[in-house]
Coordinates of C-alpha atoms in Angstrom, one line a residue:
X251 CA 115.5 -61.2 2.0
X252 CA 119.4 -62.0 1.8
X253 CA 118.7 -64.7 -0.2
X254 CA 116.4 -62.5 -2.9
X255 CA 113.3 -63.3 -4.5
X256 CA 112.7 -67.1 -3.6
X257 CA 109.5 -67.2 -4.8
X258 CA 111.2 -68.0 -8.6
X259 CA 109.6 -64.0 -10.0
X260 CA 113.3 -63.8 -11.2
X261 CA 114.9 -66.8 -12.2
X262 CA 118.7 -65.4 -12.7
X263 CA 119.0 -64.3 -8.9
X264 CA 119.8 -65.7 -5.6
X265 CA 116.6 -67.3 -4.8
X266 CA 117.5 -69.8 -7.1
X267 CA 119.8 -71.8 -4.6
X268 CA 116.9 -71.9 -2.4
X269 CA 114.4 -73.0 -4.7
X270 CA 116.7 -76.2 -5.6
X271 CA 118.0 -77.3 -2.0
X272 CA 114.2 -77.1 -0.9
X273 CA 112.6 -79.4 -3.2
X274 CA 109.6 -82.0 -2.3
X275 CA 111.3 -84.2 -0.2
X276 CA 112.9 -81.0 1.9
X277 CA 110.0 -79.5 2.2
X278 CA 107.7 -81.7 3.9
X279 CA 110.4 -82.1 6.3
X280 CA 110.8 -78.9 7.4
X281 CA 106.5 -78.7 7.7
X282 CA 107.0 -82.0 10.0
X283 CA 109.6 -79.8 12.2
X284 CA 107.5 -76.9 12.1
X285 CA 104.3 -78.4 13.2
X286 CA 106.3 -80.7 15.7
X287 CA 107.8 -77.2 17.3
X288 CA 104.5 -75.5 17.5
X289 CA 103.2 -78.5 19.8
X290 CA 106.7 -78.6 21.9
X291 CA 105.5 -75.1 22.6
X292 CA 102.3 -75.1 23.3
X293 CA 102.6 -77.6 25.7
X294 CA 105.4 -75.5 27.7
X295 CA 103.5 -72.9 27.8
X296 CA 100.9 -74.6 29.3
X297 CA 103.1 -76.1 31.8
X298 CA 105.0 -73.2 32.6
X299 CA 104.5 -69.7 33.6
X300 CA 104.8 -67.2 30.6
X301 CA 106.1 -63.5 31.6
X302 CA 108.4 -62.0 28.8
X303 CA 111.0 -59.7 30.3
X304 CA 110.9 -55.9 28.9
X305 CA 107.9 -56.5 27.4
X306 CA 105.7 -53.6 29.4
X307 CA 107.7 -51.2 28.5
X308 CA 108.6 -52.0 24.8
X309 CA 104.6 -52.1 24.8
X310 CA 104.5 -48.6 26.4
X311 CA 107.0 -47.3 24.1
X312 CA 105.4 -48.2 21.4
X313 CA 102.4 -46.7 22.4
X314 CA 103.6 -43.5 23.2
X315 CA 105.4 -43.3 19.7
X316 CA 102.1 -44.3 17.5
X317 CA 100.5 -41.6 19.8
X318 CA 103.0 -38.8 19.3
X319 CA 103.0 -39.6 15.2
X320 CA 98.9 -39.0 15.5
X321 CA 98.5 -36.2 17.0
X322 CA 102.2 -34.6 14.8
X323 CA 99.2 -35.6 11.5
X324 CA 96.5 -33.7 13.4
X325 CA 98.1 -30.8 14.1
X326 CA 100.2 -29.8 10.7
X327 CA 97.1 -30.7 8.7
X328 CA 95.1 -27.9 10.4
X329 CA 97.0 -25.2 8.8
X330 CA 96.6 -27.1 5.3
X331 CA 92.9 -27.4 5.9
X332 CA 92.1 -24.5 6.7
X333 CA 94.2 -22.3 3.6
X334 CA 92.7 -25.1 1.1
X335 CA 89.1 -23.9 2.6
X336 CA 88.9 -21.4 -0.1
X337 CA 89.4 -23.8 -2.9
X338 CA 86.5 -25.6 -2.1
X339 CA 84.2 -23.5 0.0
X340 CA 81.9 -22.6 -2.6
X341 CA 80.9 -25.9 -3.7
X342 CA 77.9 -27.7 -2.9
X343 CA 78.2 -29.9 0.6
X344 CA 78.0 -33.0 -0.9
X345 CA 81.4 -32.5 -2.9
X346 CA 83.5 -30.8 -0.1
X347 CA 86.2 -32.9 0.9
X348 CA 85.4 -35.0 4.4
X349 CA 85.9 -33.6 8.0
X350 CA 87.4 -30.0 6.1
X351 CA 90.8 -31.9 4.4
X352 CA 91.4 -32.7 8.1
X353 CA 90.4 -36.9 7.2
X354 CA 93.8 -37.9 7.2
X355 CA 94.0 -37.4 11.1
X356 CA 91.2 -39.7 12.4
X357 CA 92.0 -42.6 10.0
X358 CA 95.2 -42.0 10.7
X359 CA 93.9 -42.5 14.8
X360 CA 91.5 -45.5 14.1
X361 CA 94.1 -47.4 12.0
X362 CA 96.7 -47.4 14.9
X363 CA 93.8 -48.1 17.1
X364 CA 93.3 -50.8 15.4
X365 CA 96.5 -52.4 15.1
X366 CA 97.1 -52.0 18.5
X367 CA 93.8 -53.8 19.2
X368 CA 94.8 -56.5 17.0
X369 CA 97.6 -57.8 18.7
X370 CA 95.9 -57.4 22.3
X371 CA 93.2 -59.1 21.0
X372 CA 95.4 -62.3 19.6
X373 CA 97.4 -62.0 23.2
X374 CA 94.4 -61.7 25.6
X375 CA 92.8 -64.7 23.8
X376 CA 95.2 -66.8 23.5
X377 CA 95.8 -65.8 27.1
X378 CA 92.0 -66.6 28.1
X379 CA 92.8 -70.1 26.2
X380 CA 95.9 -71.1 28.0
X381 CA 94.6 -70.2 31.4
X382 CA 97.3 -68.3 32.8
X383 CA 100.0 -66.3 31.7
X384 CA 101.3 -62.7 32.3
X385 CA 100.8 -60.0 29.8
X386 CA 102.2 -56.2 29.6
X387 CA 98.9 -54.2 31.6
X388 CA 98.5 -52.0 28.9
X389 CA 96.6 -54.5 26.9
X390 CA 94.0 -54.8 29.5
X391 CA 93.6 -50.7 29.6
X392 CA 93.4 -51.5 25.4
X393 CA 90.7 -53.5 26.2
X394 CA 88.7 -52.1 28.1
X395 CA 89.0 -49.0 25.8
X396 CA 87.5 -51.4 22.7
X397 CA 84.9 -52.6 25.1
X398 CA 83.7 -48.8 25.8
X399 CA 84.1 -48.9 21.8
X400 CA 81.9 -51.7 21.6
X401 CA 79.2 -50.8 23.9
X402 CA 78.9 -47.4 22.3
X403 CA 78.9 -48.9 18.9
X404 CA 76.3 -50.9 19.9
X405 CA 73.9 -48.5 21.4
X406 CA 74.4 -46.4 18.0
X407 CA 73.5 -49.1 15.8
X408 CA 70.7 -49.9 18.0
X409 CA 69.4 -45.9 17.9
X410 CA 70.1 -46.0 14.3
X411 CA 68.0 -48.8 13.7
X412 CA 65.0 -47.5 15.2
X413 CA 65.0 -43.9 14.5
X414 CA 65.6 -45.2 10.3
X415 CA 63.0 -47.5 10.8
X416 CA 60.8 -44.7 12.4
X417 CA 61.5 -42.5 10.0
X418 CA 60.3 -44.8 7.1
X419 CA 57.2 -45.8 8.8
X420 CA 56.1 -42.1 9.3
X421 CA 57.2 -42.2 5.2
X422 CA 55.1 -45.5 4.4
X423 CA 51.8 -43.6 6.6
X424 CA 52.1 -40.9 4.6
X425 CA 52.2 -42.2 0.9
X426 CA 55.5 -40.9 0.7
X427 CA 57.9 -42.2 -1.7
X428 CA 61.1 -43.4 -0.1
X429 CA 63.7 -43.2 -3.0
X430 CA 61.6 -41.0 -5.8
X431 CA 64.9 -41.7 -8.4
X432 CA 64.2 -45.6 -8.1
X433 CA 60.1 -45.3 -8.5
X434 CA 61.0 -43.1 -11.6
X435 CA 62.8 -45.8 -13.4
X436 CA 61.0 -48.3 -12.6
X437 CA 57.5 -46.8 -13.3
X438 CA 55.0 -49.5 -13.6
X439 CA 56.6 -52.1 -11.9
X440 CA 55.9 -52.0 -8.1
X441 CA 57.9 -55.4 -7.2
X442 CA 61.1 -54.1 -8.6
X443 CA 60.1 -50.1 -6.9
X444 CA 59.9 -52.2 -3.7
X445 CA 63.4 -53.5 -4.0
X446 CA 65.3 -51.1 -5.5
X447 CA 64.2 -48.7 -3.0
X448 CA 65.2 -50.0 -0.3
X449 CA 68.8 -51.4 -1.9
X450 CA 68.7 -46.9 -2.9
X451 CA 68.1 -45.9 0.5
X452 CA 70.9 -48.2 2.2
X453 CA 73.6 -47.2 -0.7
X454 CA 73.0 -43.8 -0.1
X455 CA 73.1 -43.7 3.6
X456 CA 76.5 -45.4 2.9
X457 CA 78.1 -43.2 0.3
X458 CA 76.7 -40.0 2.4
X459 CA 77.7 -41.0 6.5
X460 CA 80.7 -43.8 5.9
X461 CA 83.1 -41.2 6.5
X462 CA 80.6 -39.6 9.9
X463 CA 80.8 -43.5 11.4
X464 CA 85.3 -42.5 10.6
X465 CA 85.0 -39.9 12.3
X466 CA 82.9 -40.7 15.1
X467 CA 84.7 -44.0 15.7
X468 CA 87.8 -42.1 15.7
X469 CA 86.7 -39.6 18.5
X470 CA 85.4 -42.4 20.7
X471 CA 89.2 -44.0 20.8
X472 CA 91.1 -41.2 20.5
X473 CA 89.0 -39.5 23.3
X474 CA 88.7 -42.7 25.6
X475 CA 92.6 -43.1 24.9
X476 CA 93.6 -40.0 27.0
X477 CA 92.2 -41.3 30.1
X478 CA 92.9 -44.7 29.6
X479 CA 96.7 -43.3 29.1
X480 CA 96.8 -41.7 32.2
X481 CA 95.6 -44.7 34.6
X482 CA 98.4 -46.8 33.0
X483 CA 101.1 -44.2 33.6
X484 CA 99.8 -43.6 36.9
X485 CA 99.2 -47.3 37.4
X486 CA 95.9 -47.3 38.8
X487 CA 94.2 -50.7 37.9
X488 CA 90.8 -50.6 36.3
X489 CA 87.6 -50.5 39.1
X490 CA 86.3 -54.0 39.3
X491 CA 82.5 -52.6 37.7
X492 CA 84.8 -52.3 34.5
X493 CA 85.3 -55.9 34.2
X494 CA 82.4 -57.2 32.5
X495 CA 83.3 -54.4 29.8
X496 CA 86.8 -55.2 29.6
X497 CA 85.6 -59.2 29.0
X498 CA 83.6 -57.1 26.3
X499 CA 86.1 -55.6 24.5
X500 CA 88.3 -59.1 24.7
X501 CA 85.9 -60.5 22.8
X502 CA 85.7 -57.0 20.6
X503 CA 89.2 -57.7 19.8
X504 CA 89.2 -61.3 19.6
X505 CA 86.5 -61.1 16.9
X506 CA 88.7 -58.3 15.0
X507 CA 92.2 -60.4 15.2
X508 CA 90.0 -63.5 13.7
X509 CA 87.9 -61.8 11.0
X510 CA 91.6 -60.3 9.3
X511 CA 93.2 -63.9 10.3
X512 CA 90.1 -65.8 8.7
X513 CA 90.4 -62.6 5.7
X514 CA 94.1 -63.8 4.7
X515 CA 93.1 -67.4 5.2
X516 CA 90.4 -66.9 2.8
X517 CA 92.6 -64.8 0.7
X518 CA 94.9 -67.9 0.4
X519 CA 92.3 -70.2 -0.7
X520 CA 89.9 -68.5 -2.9
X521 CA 90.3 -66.6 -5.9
X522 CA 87.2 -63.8 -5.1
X523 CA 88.3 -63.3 -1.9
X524 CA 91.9 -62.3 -3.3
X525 CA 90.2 -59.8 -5.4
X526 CA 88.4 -58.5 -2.4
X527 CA 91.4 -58.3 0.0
X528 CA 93.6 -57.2 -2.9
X529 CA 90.9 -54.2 -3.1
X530 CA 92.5 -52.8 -0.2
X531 CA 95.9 -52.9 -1.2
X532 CA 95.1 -51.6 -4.9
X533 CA 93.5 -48.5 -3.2
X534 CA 96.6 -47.9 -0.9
X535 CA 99.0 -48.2 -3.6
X536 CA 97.9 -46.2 -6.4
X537 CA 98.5 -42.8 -4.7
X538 CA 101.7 -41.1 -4.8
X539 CA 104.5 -42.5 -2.8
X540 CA 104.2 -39.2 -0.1
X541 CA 101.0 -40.9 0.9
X542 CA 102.5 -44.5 1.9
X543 CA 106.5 -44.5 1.8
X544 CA 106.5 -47.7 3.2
X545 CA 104.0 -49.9 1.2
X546 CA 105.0 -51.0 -2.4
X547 CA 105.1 -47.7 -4.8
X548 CA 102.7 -46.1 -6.9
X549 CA 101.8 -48.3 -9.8
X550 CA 99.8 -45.7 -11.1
X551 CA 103.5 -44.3 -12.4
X552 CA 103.8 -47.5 -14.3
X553 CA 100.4 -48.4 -15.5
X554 CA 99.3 -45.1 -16.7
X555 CA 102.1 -44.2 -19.0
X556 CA 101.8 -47.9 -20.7
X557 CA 97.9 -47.7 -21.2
X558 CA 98.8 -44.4 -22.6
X559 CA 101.2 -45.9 -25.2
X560 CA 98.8 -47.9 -25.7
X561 CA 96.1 -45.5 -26.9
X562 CA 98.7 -43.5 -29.1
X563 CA 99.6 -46.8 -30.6
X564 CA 95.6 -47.6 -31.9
X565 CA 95.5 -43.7 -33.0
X566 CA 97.9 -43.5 -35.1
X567 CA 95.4 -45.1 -37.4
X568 CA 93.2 -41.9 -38.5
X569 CA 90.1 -44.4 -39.2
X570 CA 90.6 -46.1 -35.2
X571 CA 88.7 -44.3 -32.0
X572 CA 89.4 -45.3 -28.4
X573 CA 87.2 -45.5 -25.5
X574 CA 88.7 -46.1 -22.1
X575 CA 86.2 -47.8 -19.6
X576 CA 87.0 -48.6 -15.9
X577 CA 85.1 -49.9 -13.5
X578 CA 85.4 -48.8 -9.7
X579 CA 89.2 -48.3 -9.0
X580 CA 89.5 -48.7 -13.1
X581 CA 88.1 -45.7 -13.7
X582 CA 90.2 -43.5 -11.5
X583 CA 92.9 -45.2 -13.8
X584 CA 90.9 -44.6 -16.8
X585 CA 90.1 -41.0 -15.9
X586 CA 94.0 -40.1 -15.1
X587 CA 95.0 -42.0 -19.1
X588 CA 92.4 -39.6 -20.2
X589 CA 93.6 -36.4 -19.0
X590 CA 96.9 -37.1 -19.8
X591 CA 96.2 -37.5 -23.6
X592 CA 93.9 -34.4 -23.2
X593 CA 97.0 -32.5 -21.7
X594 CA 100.0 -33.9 -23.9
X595 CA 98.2 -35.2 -27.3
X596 CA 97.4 -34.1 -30.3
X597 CA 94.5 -31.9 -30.3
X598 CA 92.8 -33.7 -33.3
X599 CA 93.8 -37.2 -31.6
X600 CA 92.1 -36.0 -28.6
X601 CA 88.3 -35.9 -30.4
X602 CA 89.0 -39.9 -31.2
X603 CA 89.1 -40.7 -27.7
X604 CA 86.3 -40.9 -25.1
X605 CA 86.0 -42.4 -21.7
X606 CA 83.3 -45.0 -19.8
X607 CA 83.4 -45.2 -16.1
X608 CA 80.8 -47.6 -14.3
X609 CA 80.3 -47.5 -10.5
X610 CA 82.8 -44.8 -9.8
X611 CA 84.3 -43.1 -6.8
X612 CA 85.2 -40.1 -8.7
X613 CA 82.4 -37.8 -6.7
X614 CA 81.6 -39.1 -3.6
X615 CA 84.9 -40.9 -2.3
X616 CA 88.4 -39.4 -4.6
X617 CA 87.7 -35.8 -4.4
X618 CA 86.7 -35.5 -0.9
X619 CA 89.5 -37.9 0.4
X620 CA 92.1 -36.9 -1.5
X621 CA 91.1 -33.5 -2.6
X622 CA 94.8 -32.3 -3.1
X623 CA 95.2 -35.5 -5.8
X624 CA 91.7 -35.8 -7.3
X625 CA 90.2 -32.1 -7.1
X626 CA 86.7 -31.7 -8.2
X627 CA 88.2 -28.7 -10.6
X628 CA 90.4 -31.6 -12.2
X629 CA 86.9 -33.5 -13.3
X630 CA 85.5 -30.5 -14.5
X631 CA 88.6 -29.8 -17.0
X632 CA 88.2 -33.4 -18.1
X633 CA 84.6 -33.4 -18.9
X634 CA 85.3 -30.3 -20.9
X635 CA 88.2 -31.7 -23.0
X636 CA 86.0 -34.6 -23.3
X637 CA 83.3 -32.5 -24.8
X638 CA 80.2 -35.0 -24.3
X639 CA 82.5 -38.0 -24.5
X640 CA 82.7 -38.8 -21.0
X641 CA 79.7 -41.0 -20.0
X642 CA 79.1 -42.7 -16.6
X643 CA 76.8 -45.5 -15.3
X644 CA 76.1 -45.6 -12.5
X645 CA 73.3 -47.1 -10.3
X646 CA 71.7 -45.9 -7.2
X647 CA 71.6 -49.5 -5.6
X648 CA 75.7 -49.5 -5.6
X649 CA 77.3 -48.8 -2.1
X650 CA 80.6 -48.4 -3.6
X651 CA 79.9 -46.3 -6.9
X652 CA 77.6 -43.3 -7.8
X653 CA 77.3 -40.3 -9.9
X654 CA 80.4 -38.5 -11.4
X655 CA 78.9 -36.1 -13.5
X656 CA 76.0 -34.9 -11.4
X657 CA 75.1 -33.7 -8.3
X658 CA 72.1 -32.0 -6.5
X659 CA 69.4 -34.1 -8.0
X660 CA 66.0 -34.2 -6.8
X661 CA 62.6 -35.5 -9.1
X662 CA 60.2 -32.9 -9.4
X663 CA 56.6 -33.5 -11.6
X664 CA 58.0 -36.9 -12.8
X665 CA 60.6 -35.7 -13.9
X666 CA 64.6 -36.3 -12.9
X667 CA 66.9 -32.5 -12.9
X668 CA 70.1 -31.7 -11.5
X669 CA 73.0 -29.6 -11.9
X670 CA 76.4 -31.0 -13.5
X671 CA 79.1 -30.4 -15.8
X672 CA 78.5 -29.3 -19.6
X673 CA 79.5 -30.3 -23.0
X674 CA 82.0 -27.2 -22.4
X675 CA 83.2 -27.9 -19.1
X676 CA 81.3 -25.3 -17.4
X677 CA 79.1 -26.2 -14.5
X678 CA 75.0 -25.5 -13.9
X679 CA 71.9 -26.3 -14.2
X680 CA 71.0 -29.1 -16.5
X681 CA 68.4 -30.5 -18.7
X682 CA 66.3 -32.9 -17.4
X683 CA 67.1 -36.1 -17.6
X684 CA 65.9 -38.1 -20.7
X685 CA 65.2 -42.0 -21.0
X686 CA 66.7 -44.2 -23.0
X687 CA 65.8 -46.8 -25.4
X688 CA 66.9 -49.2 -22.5
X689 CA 65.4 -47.5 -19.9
X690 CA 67.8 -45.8 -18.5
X691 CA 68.1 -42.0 -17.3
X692 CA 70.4 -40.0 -19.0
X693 CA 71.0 -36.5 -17.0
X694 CA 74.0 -34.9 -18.1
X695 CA 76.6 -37.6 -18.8
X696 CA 75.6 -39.8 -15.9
X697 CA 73.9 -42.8 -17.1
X698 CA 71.3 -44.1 -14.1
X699 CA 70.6 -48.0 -14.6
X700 CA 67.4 -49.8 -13.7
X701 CA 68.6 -51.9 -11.1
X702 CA 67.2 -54.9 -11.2
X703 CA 67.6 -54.7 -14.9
X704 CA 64.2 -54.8 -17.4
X705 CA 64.0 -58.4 -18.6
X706 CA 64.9 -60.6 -19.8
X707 CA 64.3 -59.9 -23.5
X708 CA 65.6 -61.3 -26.5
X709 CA 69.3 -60.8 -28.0
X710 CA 70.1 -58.9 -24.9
X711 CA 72.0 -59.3 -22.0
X712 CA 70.7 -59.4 -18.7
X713 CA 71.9 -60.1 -15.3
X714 CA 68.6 -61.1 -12.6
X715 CA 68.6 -59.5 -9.0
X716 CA 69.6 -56.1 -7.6
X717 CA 73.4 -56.2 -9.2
X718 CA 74.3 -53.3 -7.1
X719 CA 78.2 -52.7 -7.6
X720 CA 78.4 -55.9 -10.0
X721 CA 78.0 -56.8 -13.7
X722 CA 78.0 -52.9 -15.2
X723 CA 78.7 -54.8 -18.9
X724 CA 75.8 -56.6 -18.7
X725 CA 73.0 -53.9 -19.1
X726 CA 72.0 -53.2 -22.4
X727 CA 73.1 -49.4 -21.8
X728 CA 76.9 -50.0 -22.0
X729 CA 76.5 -50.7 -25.4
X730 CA 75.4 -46.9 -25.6
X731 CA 77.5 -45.7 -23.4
X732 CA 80.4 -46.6 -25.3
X733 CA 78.9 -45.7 -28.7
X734 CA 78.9 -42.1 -27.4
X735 CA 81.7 -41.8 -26.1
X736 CA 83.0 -42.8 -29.2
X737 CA 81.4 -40.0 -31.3
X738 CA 78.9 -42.5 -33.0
X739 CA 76.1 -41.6 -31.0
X740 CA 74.1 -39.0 -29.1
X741 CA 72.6 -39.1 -25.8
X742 CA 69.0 -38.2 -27.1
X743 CA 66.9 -41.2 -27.9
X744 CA 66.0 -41.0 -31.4
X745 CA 62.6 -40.0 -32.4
X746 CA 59.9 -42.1 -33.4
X747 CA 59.4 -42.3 -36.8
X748 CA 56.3 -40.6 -38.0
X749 CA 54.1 -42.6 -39.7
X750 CA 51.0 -41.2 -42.1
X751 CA 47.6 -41.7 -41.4
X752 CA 45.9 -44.3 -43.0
X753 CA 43.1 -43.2 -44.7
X754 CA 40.4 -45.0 -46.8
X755 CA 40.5 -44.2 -50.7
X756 CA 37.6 -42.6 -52.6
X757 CA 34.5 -45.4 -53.1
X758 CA 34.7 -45.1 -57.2
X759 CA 32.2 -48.2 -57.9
X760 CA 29.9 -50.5 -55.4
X761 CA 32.6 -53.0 -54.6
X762 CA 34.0 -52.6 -51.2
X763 CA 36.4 -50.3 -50.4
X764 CA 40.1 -51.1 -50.0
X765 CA 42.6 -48.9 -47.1
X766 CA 45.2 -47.5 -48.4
X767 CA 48.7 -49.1 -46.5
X768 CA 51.1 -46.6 -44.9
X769 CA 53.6 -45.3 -46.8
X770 CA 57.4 -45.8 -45.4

């Protein structure tokens, strides 16, 4: 940190001095050290008894601090809650925000949970390897807390697992159809109805109860923490039937430390799982600095002013439209460009510009997270500025993305309805949903896929499998998307051409007759 930058970002700093005494040669000595100190320790610690001084109670103390900043979240977000309950309370359940705009709390809980489990879980097992060794006795009560965690979260999963499989073999007995969306669009082919039902059901158990599993993690710490608090302050060691557990939750923890060890490991060496760890920290950072002050700063505050530029720039042409597309995290980028040129452009500008989202969080996740950021009334003014020019795909195999435009849809007499927003930014009852020349639904401006894709057919692009939350650009339907969005298409199919009937002409001598051809 004194030195600045030695990484080379910015060649004109300090971090320059360090980048030329530590060439090659330097290096490779200072990794010989390194690895030579790391064995000169482990041995001593094998050989030697390890008790750090002070340790117990800087654990405590930290405890006791992460505790005190949880319960602070839960209890000033209960007055916020409940006077933003009137802003959302007459929307339908699946758009209200999560837990009442309380969410903040329990993640707030599970997340120092779970970095206090982390570093119990690298101590105890490195503990358990060594042999011996003595540790601050809150990180046994920590795990025996994770191993109550873990045998509850076991049960669950097991209870879940047969009451869903109960439930879809009372389905399969009675002819029922398990995901009605996914037998619609993929009428006539019952291979591809087989899989994408299932890969429907399993998204949407995700998108709908992620945030119940939060939440009910959440109370099982928080709640087991109390009493596991108490015996540590009262100093009351754990009864000796609890020990199998608390080798449980060792292991619970020991298996958590590794998997976000192994995560950063993989991170380091392999390009996709960057993209998937840097997920995480793409998702944190784009909110406004309130949310995180300690985590790099909104980049949204950079990015979206430049990718507005950016659209101003290709507008100034009168003959040039724009369409913005954004996939996942994209297209909550896309959709904040959007509104800003809606809100600060010119209004003739604004009917060259039109907006693509694929496999978005911009219904199930944004708005009922972060309600005060993303409200649903914020969509609703964009699809109305939009005026029709906001399409989304979106498939029902994707865990990740959904619908944005939609809600409330159910299949009645073959055919797909539901309620969404309008041309004109109002809200209702829509028509229903019409199919495409690809095959896709179109209800309202949501855009449902046939996952797996129809195909493969000539001078098309075409991805094979259940793509799920992948490969959005290479269905045939993007094509479209964009084209309406742009203003160069509708979303009806066009009709089929009517042809006349063929009809024989008059008989005028004995020779055989002759059709007349169709006419163009």
């Amino acid at each position: 940190m004194l030195l600045d930058d030695p990484t080379g970002g910015a060649p004109h700093r300090g971090g320059r001095w360090l980048r030329a005494a530590l060439g090659r040669g330097p290096r490779r000595v200072l990794q010989v050290v390194s690895w030579l100190s790391l064995l000169v320790a482990t041995g001593l610690l094998v050989r030697l008894p390890v008790r750090l001084p002070g340790a117990d109670l800087a654990v405590q103390m930290v405890a006791a601090l992460v505790a005190l900043v949880c319960v602070l979240i839960g209890v000033l977000l209960v007055p916020g809650a409940l006077l933003a309950r009137r802003t959302w309370s007459a929307q339908p359940r699946d758009l209200r925000p999560w837990a009442g705009g309380w969410m903040a709390a329990p993640v707030v809980a599970v997340a120092a949970l779970l970095g206090g489990g982390f570093g119990a879980g690298v101590a105890l097992t490195v503990r358990r390897v060594l042999g011996h060794g003595v540790l601050p006795r809150g990180y046994d009560y920590i795990a025996l807390l994770w191993g109550v965690a873990g045998v509850l979260a076991f049960l669950a999963g097991v209870a879940m697992a047969a009451t869903t499989g109960m439930v879809r073999w009372s389905s399969l007995r009675r002819n029922k159809e398990w995901a009605r969306e996914a037998a619609l669009l993929h009428a006539g082919r019952a291979r591809d109805v087989k899989r994408a039902a299932k890969a429907w059901w399993w998204a949407r158990w995700q998108r709908r109860h992620s945030h119940h599993v939060v939440l009910v993690m959440a109370s099982v710490l928080a709640f087991g923490a109390v009493p596991a608090a108490v015996l540590r302050l009262r100093e009351v060691d754990p009864p000796t039937w609890t020990r199998p557990i608390t080798g449980f939750g060792v292991v619970v923890l020991a298996v958590l430390a590794l998997s976000l060890l192994r995560a950063v490991y993989l991170a380091a060496r392999q390009p996709d799982k960057a993209r998937q760890v840097g997920v995480l920290a793409d998702l944190a950072a784009f909110w406004p600095r309130e949310a995180h002050p300690v985590v790099p700063p909104c980049y949204a505050l950079k990015v979206v002013p430049e990718l507005v530029a950016r659209v101003r720039e290709h507008l100034a042409d009168p003959g040039v439209r724009v369409v913005l597309a954004g996939h996942s995290q994209g297209s909550l980028l896309a959709a904040v460009a959007a509104a800003r040129l809606l809100e600060a452009g010119d209004p003739a500008d604004a009917q060259r510009v039109g907006l693509v989202t694929a496999g978005s969080q911009l219904q199930w996740a944004y708005p009922r997270a972060f309600p005060a950021v993303v409200p649903h009334s914020s969509l609703a003014v964009l699809a109305g500025g939009l005026d029709g020019r906001w399409r989304a795909l979106c498939r029902g195999t994707d865990p990740l993305g959904g619908a944005v435009m939609t809600w409330n849809r159910q299949v009645f007499d073959g055919m797909l309805l539901g309620t969404g927003f309008r041309p004109d930014g109002t809200s209702g009852a829509l028509p229903p949903a019409l199919r495409g020349p690809t095959g896709a639904l179109v209800l309202g401006g949501d855009h449902w896929l046939p996952d797996p894709q129809r195909g493969p057919f000539p001078g098309r692009r075409w991805a094979p499998g259940v793509n799920r939350h992948a490969d959005y650009t290479s269905d045939p339907e993007w094509d479209r998307a964009v084209a309406i969005a742009a203003g160069l298409d509708t979303a009806e199919p066009p009709a089929a051409p009517v042809l006349p009937v063929a009809r024989k002409a008059p008989v005028l001598s004995p020779e055989p007759s002759t059709p007349v051809q169709p006419g163009d």
